[in-house]
XYZ file of C-alpha atoms in Angstrom:
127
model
C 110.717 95.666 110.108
C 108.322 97.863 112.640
C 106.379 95.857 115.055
C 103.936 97.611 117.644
C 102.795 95.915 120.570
C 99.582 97.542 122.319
C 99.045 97.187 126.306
C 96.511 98.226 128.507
C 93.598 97.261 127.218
C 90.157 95.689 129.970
C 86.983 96.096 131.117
C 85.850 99.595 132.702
C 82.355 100.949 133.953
C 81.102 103.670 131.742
C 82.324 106.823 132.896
C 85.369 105.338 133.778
C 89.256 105.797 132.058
C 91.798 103.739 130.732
C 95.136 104.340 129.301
C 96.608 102.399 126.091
C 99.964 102.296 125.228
C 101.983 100.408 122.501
C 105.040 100.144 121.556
C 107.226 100.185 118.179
C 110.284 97.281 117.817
C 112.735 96.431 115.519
C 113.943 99.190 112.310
C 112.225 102.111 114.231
C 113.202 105.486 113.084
C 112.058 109.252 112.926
C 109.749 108.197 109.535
C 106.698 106.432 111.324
C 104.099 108.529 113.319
C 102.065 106.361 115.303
C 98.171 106.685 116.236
C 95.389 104.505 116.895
C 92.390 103.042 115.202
C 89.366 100.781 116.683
C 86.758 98.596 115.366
C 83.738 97.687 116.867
C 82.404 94.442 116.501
C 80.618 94.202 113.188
C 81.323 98.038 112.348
C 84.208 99.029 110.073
C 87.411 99.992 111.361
C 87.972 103.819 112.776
C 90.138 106.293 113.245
C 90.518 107.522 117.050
C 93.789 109.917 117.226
C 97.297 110.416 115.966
C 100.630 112.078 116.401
C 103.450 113.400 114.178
C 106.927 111.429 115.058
C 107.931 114.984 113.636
C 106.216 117.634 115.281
C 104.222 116.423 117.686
C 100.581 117.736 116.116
C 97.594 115.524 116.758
C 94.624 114.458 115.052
C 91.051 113.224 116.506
C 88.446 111.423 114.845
C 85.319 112.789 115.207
C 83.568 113.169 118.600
C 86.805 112.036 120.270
C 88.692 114.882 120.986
C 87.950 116.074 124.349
C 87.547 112.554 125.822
C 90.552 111.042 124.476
C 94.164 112.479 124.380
C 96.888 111.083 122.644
C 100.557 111.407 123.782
C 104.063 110.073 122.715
C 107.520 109.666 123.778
C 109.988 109.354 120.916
C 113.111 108.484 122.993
C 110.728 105.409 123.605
C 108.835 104.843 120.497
C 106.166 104.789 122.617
C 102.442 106.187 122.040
C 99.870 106.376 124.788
C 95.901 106.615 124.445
C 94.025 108.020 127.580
C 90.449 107.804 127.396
C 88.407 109.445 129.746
C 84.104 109.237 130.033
C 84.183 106.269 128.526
C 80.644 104.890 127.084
C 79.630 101.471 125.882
C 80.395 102.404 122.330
C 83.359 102.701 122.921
C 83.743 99.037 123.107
C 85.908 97.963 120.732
C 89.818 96.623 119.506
C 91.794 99.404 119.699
C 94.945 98.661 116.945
C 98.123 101.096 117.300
C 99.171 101.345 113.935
C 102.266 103.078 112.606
C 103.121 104.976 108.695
C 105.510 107.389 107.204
C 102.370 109.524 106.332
C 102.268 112.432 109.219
C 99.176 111.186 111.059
C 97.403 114.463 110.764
C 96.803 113.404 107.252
C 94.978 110.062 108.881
C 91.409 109.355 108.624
C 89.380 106.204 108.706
C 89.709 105.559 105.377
C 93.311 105.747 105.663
C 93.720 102.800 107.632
C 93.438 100.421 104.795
C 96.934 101.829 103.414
C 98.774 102.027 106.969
C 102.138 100.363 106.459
C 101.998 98.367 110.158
C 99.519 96.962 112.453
C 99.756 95.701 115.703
C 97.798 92.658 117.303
C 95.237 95.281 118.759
C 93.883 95.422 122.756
C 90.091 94.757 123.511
C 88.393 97.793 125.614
C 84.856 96.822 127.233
C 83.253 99.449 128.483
C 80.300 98.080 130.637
C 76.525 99.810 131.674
């Protein structure tokens, strides 16, 4: 069983930058590629970025690419979000989530079928 613990979630200015990161435990292997998904409070969950455990390729949501870079390190099962220009609506949990499906396939949509879930990291991005 996969289990994904997220870190580095707070409270930032707008403008400002913070850097997730979350971790995969337990029966890891190459099959999972990891990404991340928020939801705003009261808004339906969405997809923010990806990676292939495979290749490497990413995938954005919309808007996000540019501000927001995903990153991973395999030998660590680790997956990192930086977000940079951060605005208020950005505020949100931000839930790593992890599937056999190559993330570039991912979408918001998606997220309902995504095999594991972690316990998710509030982001407040204040005026």
């Amino acid at each position: 069983q996969v289990q994904l613990i997220e870190s580095g979630g707070g409270v930032v200015q707008a403008g400002g930058s913070l850097r997730l990161s979350c971790v995969a435990t337990g029966r890891t292997n190459d099959r999972y590629s990891m990404g991340w998904f928020r939801q705003a409070e009261g808004k339906e969950r969405e997809f923010v970025a990806g990676i292939n455990r495979s290749d490497g390729r990413t995938n954005y949501g919309d808007s996000l690419k540019g501000r927001f870079t995903i990153s991973s390190d395999n030998a660590k099962n680790m997956v990192y979000l930086q977000m940079n220009a951060l605005k208020p609506e950005d505020t949100a949990v931000y839930y790593c989530g992890a599937d056999p499906i190559p993330a570039t396939s991912w979408y918001s949509g998606y997220g309902r079928h995504l095999e594991v879930w972690g316990q998710g990291t509030l982001v407040t991005v204040s005026s």
